[in-house]
Amino acid sequence: MLSPRLLEILRTYWHDAHPREWLFPGNIPGQPISRDAIGQACPTPAIATAAGATTVTTTTATATACRRMQANDMGRWTGSRATRVRASETAPGDMPALIEPELATLVQHHPAEGDWSYEIKFDGYRMLARLERGEVRLITRNGHDWTDRMPRFRKALEALPADSAWVDSEAVVLDANGKPDFNALQNAFDRRSTADIVLYVFDLLWLNGTDLREQPLRARRTLLHELMEQAESPLLRYSDDFAEDPASLVASACKMKLEGIIGKRADAPYRSGRSNDWIKLKCNLRQEFVIGGFSRVRGAKSGVRSLRLGVHEQDGTLRYAGHVAPHLSPARSAAFARRAHTLQQAFPAFYNAPEPERDREFHWLAPDIVADVSFLEWTPNGEVRHPVFHALREDKPARAVTEGKVADELGAGNIGSTRERPGPRGTVIMGDIKISNPQRVMDPASGRTKLDIVRYYDAISEWALPCLHARPLALVRAPDGIAGELFFQKHSERARIPGVEELPVSVYPGHKPLLVANTADALVGLAQMSVVEIHSWNGAAPDLEHPDRVIFDLDPDPSLPWSAMLEAALLVKVVLDELGLRSFAKTSGGKGFHIVVPLTRRQGWEEVKLFSQAVAQHMTRVVPQRFSAVLGPKNRVGKIFIDYLRNGRSASTVAAFSVRARPGMAVSMPISWDELKDVKGGDLRLTRSNGQICS
């Protein structure tokens, strides 16, 4: 057990787990947004706006912390603090046994006018909960009673401080990234194991004998928010709404690979059934598929019920990837039928052809026709989910159709994008920046060049920038390669670094202006100036007096095996978990390991440093044979030094995704705790050909 003093120190620094999930990057253009109300710290996908940009985020706290912070001794809720609904406007009467849910209409564009609010579109099961005098029923969208399938939620809803209520919600399972995972949800119900399911509650239709459905959405959600503030169970989550620009919200949702967003008229009543008062804007993947066959109703002589889709594997075989209903004009349908007739064959081209269906017959085709299809996601068994047919493609060769994994993973910063083009006299232009001496070898051990590093930082910018935004930098430059002399730089010198900005002197008085890299061009500019390593502060502008994270740098005796590092990291995590502190892991790019704990900006540098020192000293007392809290090689013989000194003012730590100026060009890489056991060594390296990461 931790000492009472350490518990007190750690709880002082408790935070509701960084609302931006820095471990799963590409979604954090701004700084952390602290929530003053600790009761709002439970996990909820959210969308926040910071530094002029909008982003989808995920706010998560441990169940222990939520229970501790949300528990209270208040009586049953009366709604006295809410925006009250006048009694004359309500519809008293018997509580309905069933309520049909309101459904959203799919649209391509958000409304240009009107009073709209937007929420995350959850990828789960719609669930309406009925509570009356302590008895709870959970009803699906189609009216099925699933109460017995979700016993934990019966108890959670029974504890709500209300005598009677109807609430509208979505049952969701969050993956390791904090995003809804529909396949995991299905598996949870199939296994009859609902431990990972949570309910995101977004509407209140009835409360304590009052029918609220005729009230405007804004009033209903005000009442709902106050009700949920007093919910004691972390299984129940309030779904936040956002008034930001919906185009930015959709873009951010798609970047995070969420399903999309829901728009709702803030002044509209609740209407069962499909309604234009609720709209949905969805995110979809889109690519070409080979048509390996089609199906029609058994016995029919014509018509196409669905196209059977496929993609080529790396070995050239054709994998079945699902089916889609085509939407063709009569002329195009006739043209497809004529072409399909010439391609018919007795056996499927798929190596994993779908099973026969009782009411349909399959017609197999030689894999020559290509279809353009959008879809929500790939299922675990390699099929498309929620596909939508767009067109037949005459300009795409079927043999070139594969699953588009690389583009999906690397995003807009792909190598070979239009950002890179030849420049004069042997230079390369990346974006707006001219790269001089692109073929200079930066690492003789691996042969990696300056252009390799430029390409890497450009490709990784979408992921790296959220970790760097507005943080002062400390740079390691290698003008003659890493085998030559290295230079450490914190300020601009004679030559300005392209794309890199200087913070105002007022942010850090008495010092030269500090440097920040907030754009992809800034990262390219750093690489152009032969910067290899990028280090950053634990604080960010404009408030450099209050750090927003603390880092535990595990620095081992070089003789220790990597397995000892992994065990040590997990031991530290156990302590943090016990206190409700959420932590994230990343490799250092060398033998070490970093554990990052996000903080709200309430404490100064000295307090945060004291906190990290207290944790290090506690680990040393509890497991003295493994840890040291004293600097110096002689103090860590056979042990791991927990370096807390990186948490002081102006101290810096190598940034996530930074290359290291060491032979082999290792990279500091965030990894999930679940992936920790699969890491084979301390180094993740930069490949020469395309800037990707390999182990």
Coordinates of C-alpha atoms in Angstrom, one line a residue, residues 218-650:
R218 CA -32.0 22.3 -25.3
A219 CA -34.3 22.2 -22.2
R220 CA -34.3 18.4 -22.2
R221 CA -30.6 18.2 -22.3
T222 CA -30.2 20.8 -19.6
L223 CA -32.3 18.6 -17.3
L224 CA -30.4 15.5 -18.5
H225 CA -27.0 17.0 -17.8
E226 CA -28.0 17.8 -14.2
L227 CA -29.4 14.3 -13.7
M228 CA -26.2 12.7 -15.1
E229 CA -24.0 14.9 -12.9
Q230 CA -25.4 12.9 -9.9
A231 CA -25.1 9.5 -11.5
E232 CA -22.9 7.3 -9.4
S233 CA -22.0 4.6 -11.9
P234 CA -19.2 5.0 -14.5
L235 CA -21.3 2.8 -16.8
L236 CA -23.5 5.8 -17.5
R237 CA -21.9 8.6 -19.5
Y238 CA -23.3 12.0 -20.6
S239 CA -22.9 12.6 -24.4
D240 CA -21.6 16.1 -24.9
D241 CA -22.9 18.4 -27.6
F242 CA -20.9 21.1 -29.5
A243 CA -21.9 24.3 -31.3
E244 CA -18.7 24.5 -33.3
D245 CA -18.5 24.6 -37.1
P246 CA -19.9 21.2 -38.2
A247 CA -17.6 21.0 -41.2
S248 CA -14.6 21.0 -38.8
L249 CA -16.3 18.5 -36.6
V250 CA -16.9 16.1 -39.4
A251 CA -13.4 16.5 -40.6
S252 CA -12.0 15.8 -37.1
A253 CA -14.4 12.8 -36.6
C254 CA -13.3 11.3 -39.9
K255 CA -9.6 11.9 -39.0
M256 CA -10.2 9.9 -35.8
K257 CA -12.0 7.2 -37.9
L258 CA -15.2 7.7 -35.9
E259 CA -18.6 7.0 -37.6
G260 CA -19.5 10.7 -37.9
I261 CA -21.6 13.3 -36.1
I262 CA -25.3 13.8 -35.4
G263 CA -26.9 17.2 -35.8
K264 CA -30.0 18.1 -33.8
R265 CA -32.2 21.2 -33.8
A266 CA -31.8 22.7 -30.4
D267 CA -35.4 24.2 -30.5
A268 CA -37.1 21.0 -31.7
P269 CA -39.3 18.6 -29.7
Y270 CA -38.7 14.8 -29.6
R271 CA -40.4 13.1 -32.6
S272 CA -40.5 9.3 -32.8
G273 CA -39.5 7.9 -36.1
R274 CA -37.3 9.4 -38.9
S275 CA -37.1 13.1 -38.6
N276 CA -35.4 16.0 -40.3
D277 CA -34.8 17.6 -36.9
W278 CA -32.0 15.0 -36.5
I279 CA -29.4 14.6 -39.2
K280 CA -26.4 12.4 -39.5
L281 CA -23.2 13.2 -41.4
K282 CA -21.1 10.1 -41.7
C283 CA -17.4 9.3 -42.3
N284 CA -16.6 6.6 -44.8
L285 CA -13.7 5.0 -46.4
R286 CA -13.7 4.7 -50.2
Q287 CA -11.8 2.6 -52.7
E288 CA -12.1 0.3 -55.7
F289 CA -13.1 -3.4 -55.5
V290 CA -13.0 -6.2 -58.0
I291 CA -16.4 -7.7 -58.8
G292 CA -16.0 -11.5 -58.5
G293 CA -19.7 -12.3 -58.9
F294 CA -23.2 -11.2 -58.2
S295 CA -26.3 -12.6 -56.6
R296 CA -30.0 -12.6 -57.5
V297 CA -33.1 -14.0 -56.0
R298 CA -33.2 -17.7 -56.5
G299 CA -35.2 -18.6 -59.6
A300 CA -35.0 -15.1 -61.2
K301 CA -33.9 -14.8 -64.8
S302 CA -32.5 -11.3 -64.5
G303 CA -31.6 -8.6 -62.1
V304 CA -28.8 -8.1 -59.6
R305 CA -29.4 -8.3 -55.8
S306 CA -25.8 -7.6 -54.8
L307 CA -22.3 -7.5 -56.2
R308 CA -19.7 -9.7 -54.6
L309 CA -16.6 -7.7 -53.9
G310 CA -12.9 -8.7 -53.6
V311 CA -9.4 -7.3 -53.2
H312 CA -6.1 -8.8 -54.2
E313 CA -3.7 -10.0 -51.5
Q314 CA 0.0 -9.4 -51.8
D315 CA 0.4 -12.9 -53.4
G316 CA -2.1 -12.0 -56.1
T317 CA -5.0 -14.2 -54.8
L318 CA -8.4 -12.6 -54.6
R319 CA -10.0 -12.2 -51.1
Y320 CA -13.7 -11.9 -50.6
A321 CA -14.5 -8.5 -49.1
G322 CA -18.2 -8.4 -48.7
H323 CA -21.2 -7.4 -50.9
V324 CA -22.9 -4.2 -51.9
A325 CA -26.3 -3.4 -53.5
P326 CA -25.6 -1.7 -56.9
H327 CA -27.6 1.4 -58.0
L328 CA -27.4 1.5 -61.7
S329 CA -29.4 3.3 -64.3
P330 CA -31.3 1.1 -66.8
A331 CA -28.6 1.7 -69.4
R332 CA -25.7 1.0 -67.2
S333 CA -27.5 -2.1 -65.8
A334 CA -27.9 -3.5 -69.3
A335 CA -24.3 -2.7 -70.1
F336 CA -23.2 -4.5 -66.9
A337 CA -25.3 -7.5 -67.7
R338 CA -23.8 -7.8 -71.2
R339 CA -20.3 -7.6 -69.9
A340 CA -21.0 -10.0 -67.0
H341 CA -22.3 -12.5 -69.4
T342 CA -18.9 -12.7 -71.2
L343 CA -17.1 -13.2 -67.8
Q344 CA -19.3 -15.9 -66.2
Q345 CA -17.4 -19.0 -64.9
A346 CA -18.4 -22.0 -62.9
F347 CA -16.3 -21.4 -59.8
P348 CA -15.5 -18.4 -57.7
A349 CA -12.3 -16.5 -58.1
F350 CA -12.2 -15.9 -54.3
Y351 CA -10.0 -18.2 -52.3
N352 CA -12.5 -17.6 -49.4
A353 CA -15.8 -17.5 -51.3
P354 CA -19.0 -16.8 -49.3
E355 CA -21.2 -19.6 -48.1
P356 CA -24.3 -20.4 -50.3
E357 CA -27.5 -18.7 -49.3
R358 CA -30.9 -20.4 -49.3
D359 CA -32.9 -17.7 -51.1
R360 CA -30.2 -16.4 -53.4
E361 CA -28.1 -17.9 -56.2
F362 CA -24.6 -16.8 -57.0
H363 CA -23.2 -16.1 -60.4
W364 CA -19.4 -16.1 -60.5
L365 CA -17.4 -13.8 -62.8
A366 CA -13.8 -13.7 -63.9
P367 CA -12.3 -10.8 -61.8
D368 CA -12.2 -8.0 -64.5
I369 CA -14.9 -5.4 -63.5
V370 CA -14.1 -2.8 -60.9
A371 CA -16.6 -1.0 -58.6
D372 CA -16.1 2.2 -56.6
V373 CA -17.5 1.7 -53.1
S374 CA -17.4 3.7 -49.9
F375 CA -17.8 2.0 -46.5
L376 CA -17.6 2.7 -42.8
E377 CA -14.7 0.3 -41.9
W378 CA -13.1 -3.0 -42.4
T379 CA -14.4 -5.8 -40.1
P380 CA -11.9 -8.1 -38.4
N381 CA -12.5 -10.8 -41.0
G382 CA -11.6 -8.5 -43.8
E383 CA -15.0 -7.5 -45.1
V384 CA -16.5 -4.0 -45.6
R385 CA -19.1 -2.7 -43.2
H386 CA -22.0 -0.5 -44.4
P387 CA -20.9 -0.3 -48.0
V388 CA -22.4 2.2 -50.5
F389 CA -22.0 1.6 -54.2
H390 CA -20.9 4.7 -56.3
A391 CA -20.0 3.6 -59.8
L392 CA -18.4 1.1 -62.1
R393 CA -14.8 2.1 -63.0
E394 CA -13.6 1.6 -66.5
D395 CA -10.3 3.4 -65.9
K396 CA -9.1 1.0 -63.1
P397 CA -7.4 -2.3 -63.9
A398 CA -8.8 -5.1 -61.7
R399 CA -5.4 -6.7 -61.1
A400 CA -4.2 -3.5 -59.3
V401 CA -7.1 -3.4 -56.8
T402 CA -5.8 -4.1 -53.2
E403 CA -6.9 -3.2 -49.8
G404 CA -5.9 0.4 -49.3
K405 CA -4.1 0.0 -46.0
V406 CA -1.1 2.3 -46.4
A407 CA -3.0 5.4 -47.5
D408 CA -5.4 4.9 -44.6
E409 CA -2.6 4.6 -42.0
L410 CA -0.3 7.4 -43.2
G411 CA -3.0 9.9 -44.1
A412 CA -2.2 13.1 -46.0
G413 CA 1.5 13.1 -45.4
N414 CA 2.2 10.1 -47.6
I415 CA 5.6 9.8 -49.2
G416 CA 5.2 10.6 -52.9
S417 CA 2.5 13.2 -52.3
T418 CA 2.4 16.4 -54.3
R419 CA 4.2 18.1 -51.5
E420 CA 7.5 16.8 -52.9
R421 CA 8.9 17.9 -56.3
P422 CA 12.3 18.4 -57.9
G423 CA 14.0 21.7 -57.3
P424 CA 16.8 23.5 -59.1
R425 CA 20.4 22.3 -59.0
G426 CA 19.8 19.0 -57.4
T427 CA 17.6 20.3 -54.6
V428 CA 14.1 19.0 -53.6
I429 CA 11.1 21.2 -52.8
M430 CA 8.9 19.8 -50.0
G431 CA 5.8 22.0 -49.6
D432 CA 7.2 25.5 -49.8
I433 CA 10.7 24.6 -48.5
K434 CA 13.8 24.0 -50.6
I435 CA 15.8 21.1 -49.3
S436 CA 19.5 21.5 -49.9
N437 CA 22.0 18.6 -50.1
P438 CA 19.1 16.1 -50.0
Q439 CA 21.5 13.1 -50.6
R440 CA 23.8 14.0 -47.7
V441 CA 24.3 10.8 -45.6
M442 CA 23.2 11.6 -42.1
D443 CA 23.8 8.2 -40.6
P444 CA 26.7 6.2 -42.0
A445 CA 25.6 3.0 -40.2
S446 CA 22.3 2.8 -42.0
G447 CA 23.0 5.1 -45.0
R448 CA 20.0 7.2 -44.3
T449 CA 20.1 10.6 -46.0
K450 CA 18.9 14.1 -45.2
L451 CA 16.0 13.6 -47.6
D452 CA 15.0 10.4 -45.7
I453 CA 14.7 12.5 -42.5
V454 CA 12.8 15.3 -44.4
R455 CA 10.4 12.7 -45.8
Y456 CA 9.9 11.0 -42.5
Y457 CA 9.0 14.2 -40.6
D458 CA 6.7 15.3 -43.4
A459 CA 4.9 12.0 -43.4
I460 CA 4.7 11.8 -39.6
S461 CA 3.6 15.4 -39.1
E462 CA -0.1 14.5 -38.7
W463 CA 0.8 12.4 -35.7
A464 CA 3.7 14.4 -34.3
L465 CA 2.3 17.9 -34.3
P466 CA -0.4 17.2 -31.7
C467 CA 2.4 16.3 -29.3
L468 CA 4.4 19.4 -30.1
H469 CA 1.8 22.1 -30.5
A470 CA 2.9 25.3 -28.7
R471 CA 5.6 23.5 -26.7
P472 CA 9.0 25.2 -26.5
L473 CA 11.6 23.1 -28.3
A474 CA 15.2 22.0 -27.7
L475 CA 16.8 20.8 -30.9
V476 CA 19.8 18.5 -31.8
R477 CA 21.3 19.5 -35.1
A478 CA 23.8 17.5 -37.1
P479 CA 25.1 19.6 -40.0
D480 CA 27.7 17.0 -41.0
G481 CA 25.6 14.0 -40.0
I482 CA 25.4 12.3 -36.6
A483 CA 28.9 11.1 -36.9
G484 CA 30.1 14.7 -36.9
E485 CA 29.7 17.4 -34.3
L486 CA 26.2 17.8 -32.8
F487 CA 24.8 21.2 -31.7
F488 CA 22.1 21.8 -29.1
Q489 CA 19.8 24.7 -29.9
K490 CA 16.8 26.4 -28.1
H491 CA 16.7 29.8 -29.8
S492 CA 16.9 31.2 -33.3
E493 CA 20.5 31.9 -34.4
R494 CA 21.7 33.8 -37.5
A495 CA 19.6 31.7 -39.9
R496 CA 15.9 31.5 -39.3
I497 CA 14.4 28.0 -39.5
P498 CA 11.7 27.8 -42.2
G499 CA 8.2 27.4 -40.7
V500 CA 9.3 27.5 -37.1
E501 CA 7.8 30.3 -35.0
E502 CA 9.2 32.3 -32.0
L503 CA 7.0 32.7 -28.9
P504 CA 6.6 36.3 -27.7
V505 CA 9.2 37.3 -25.1
S506 CA 6.4 38.0 -22.7
V507 CA 5.6 34.3 -22.5
Y508 CA 9.0 33.6 -20.9
P509 CA 10.3 37.0 -19.6
G510 CA 14.1 37.5 -19.3
H511 CA 15.0 34.9 -21.9
K512 CA 15.5 34.8 -25.6
P513 CA 12.4 33.9 -27.6
L514 CA 11.6 30.2 -27.5
L515 CA 10.9 28.1 -30.7
V516 CA 7.7 26.2 -31.5
A517 CA 6.8 23.9 -34.4
N518 CA 3.1 23.9 -35.1
T519 CA 2.9 23.0 -38.8
A520 CA 4.2 20.3 -41.2
D521 CA 6.3 22.9 -42.9
A522 CA 8.0 23.6 -39.5
L523 CA 9.0 20.0 -39.2
V524 CA 10.3 20.0 -42.7
G525 CA 12.2 23.2 -42.0
L526 CA 13.8 21.6 -39.0
A527 CA 15.0 18.7 -41.1
Q528 CA 16.2 21.1 -43.7
M529 CA 18.4 22.7 -41.1
S530 CA 19.8 19.3 -40.2
V531 CA 17.8 18.9 -37.0
V532 CA 17.6 15.2 -36.1
E533 CA 16.2 15.2 -32.6
I534 CA 13.3 17.2 -31.4
H535 CA 12.8 17.7 -27.6
S536 CA 9.9 19.6 -26.0
W537 CA 8.9 21.1 -22.7
N538 CA 6.3 19.7 -20.3
G539 CA 4.4 23.0 -20.6
A540 CA 2.9 24.8 -23.5
A541 CA 2.2 28.4 -24.5
P542 CA 0.7 30.7 -23.5
D543 CA 0.9 29.4 -19.9
L544 CA 4.5 28.2 -19.3
E545 CA 4.2 28.6 -15.6
H546 CA 2.0 25.5 -15.2
P547 CA 3.0 22.2 -16.8
D548 CA 0.3 20.0 -18.3
R549 CA 2.1 16.7 -18.0
V550 CA 4.7 14.9 -15.9
I551 CA 7.1 12.4 -17.4
F552 CA 8.8 9.4 -15.6
D553 CA 12.0 8.6 -17.6
L554 CA 13.1 5.1 -16.9
D555 CA 16.8 5.1 -17.5
P556 CA 18.3 1.6 -17.0
D557 CA 21.8 0.2 -16.3
P558 CA 22.9 -0.7 -19.9
S559 CA 23.5 -4.3 -18.9
L560 CA 19.8 -4.9 -18.1
P561 CA 17.7 -6.8 -20.6
W562 CA 14.8 -5.1 -22.3
S563 CA 12.4 -7.4 -20.4
A564 CA 13.5 -5.8 -17.2
M565 CA 12.5 -2.4 -18.6
L566 CA 9.1 -3.7 -19.5
E567 CA 8.5 -5.2 -16.1
A568 CA 9.6 -1.9 -14.5
A569 CA 7.3 0.1 -16.6
L570 CA 4.4 -2.1 -15.6
L571 CA 5.3 -1.7 -11.9
V572 CA 5.1 2.0 -12.2
K573 CA 1.8 1.8 -14.1
V574 CA 0.4 -0.3 -11.3
V575 CA 1.1 2.4 -8.8
L576 CA -0.4 5.1 -11.1
D577 CA -3.5 2.9 -11.7
E578 CA -4.1 2.4 -8.0
L579 CA -4.4 6.1 -7.7
G580 CA -6.7 6.6 -10.6
L581 CA -3.9 8.3 -12.7
R582 CA -4.0 7.4 -16.3
S583 CA -0.6 7.0 -17.9
F584 CA 0.7 6.6 -21.5
A585 CA 3.9 4.9 -22.6
K586 CA 6.4 5.5 -25.3
T587 CA 9.9 4.2 -26.1
S588 CA 12.7 6.7 -25.8
G589 CA 14.4 5.6 -29.0
G590 CA 17.2 4.0 -26.9
K591 CA 17.4 1.8 -23.9
G592 CA 15.0 3.9 -21.8
F593 CA 11.3 4.2 -21.5
H594 CA 8.9 7.1 -20.9
I595 CA 5.7 7.1 -18.9
V596 CA 3.6 10.2 -19.3
V597 CA 0.8 11.4 -17.0
P598 CA -1.3 14.4 -18.2
L599 CA -2.0 17.1 -15.6
T600 CA -4.4 20.0 -15.4
R601 CA -2.6 23.3 -15.2
R602 CA -3.0 24.0 -11.5
Q603 CA 0.4 23.4 -10.0
G604 CA 3.7 25.1 -10.8
W605 CA 7.0 23.5 -11.9
E606 CA 8.4 23.0 -8.4
E607 CA 5.3 21.2 -7.1
V608 CA 5.2 19.0 -10.2
K609 CA 8.9 18.2 -9.8
L610 CA 8.3 17.4 -6.1
F611 CA 5.4 15.1 -7.1
S612 CA 7.6 13.1 -9.6
Q613 CA 10.4 12.9 -7.1
A614 CA 8.0 11.5 -4.5
V615 CA 6.8 8.8 -6.9
A616 CA 10.4 7.9 -7.8
Q617 CA 11.4 7.7 -4.1
H618 CA 8.4 5.6 -3.3
M619 CA 9.2 3.0 -6.0
T620 CA 12.8 2.9 -4.7
R621 CA 11.5 2.2 -1.2
V622 CA 9.0 -0.5 -2.3
V623 CA 11.3 -2.3 -4.8
P624 CA 14.8 -1.2 -3.9
Q625 CA 16.4 -4.1 -5.9
R626 CA 15.0 -2.7 -9.1
F627 CA 14.8 1.1 -8.9
S628 CA 17.0 4.0 -8.0
A629 CA 16.0 7.7 -7.4
V630 CA 19.6 9.0 -7.3
L631 CA 21.3 10.3 -10.4
G632 CA 24.6 8.8 -11.5
P633 CA 25.8 5.5 -13.1
K634 CA 27.1 4.1 -9.8
N635 CA 23.6 4.5 -8.3
R636 CA 21.9 2.4 -10.9
V637 CA 24.1 -0.6 -11.2
G638 CA 21.7 -3.5 -12.0
K639 CA 18.8 -1.0 -11.5
I640 CA 16.7 1.5 -13.3
F641 CA 16.9 5.2 -12.5
I642 CA 13.6 6.9 -12.4
D643 CA 14.6 10.3 -13.8
Y644 CA 12.3 12.9 -12.3
L645 CA 14.6 15.8 -13.2
R646 CA 13.0 16.2 -16.6
N647 CA 10.0 17.7 -14.9
G648 CA 11.7 21.0 -13.9
R649 CA 11.2 24.4 -15.6
S650 CA 12.9 24.5 -19.1

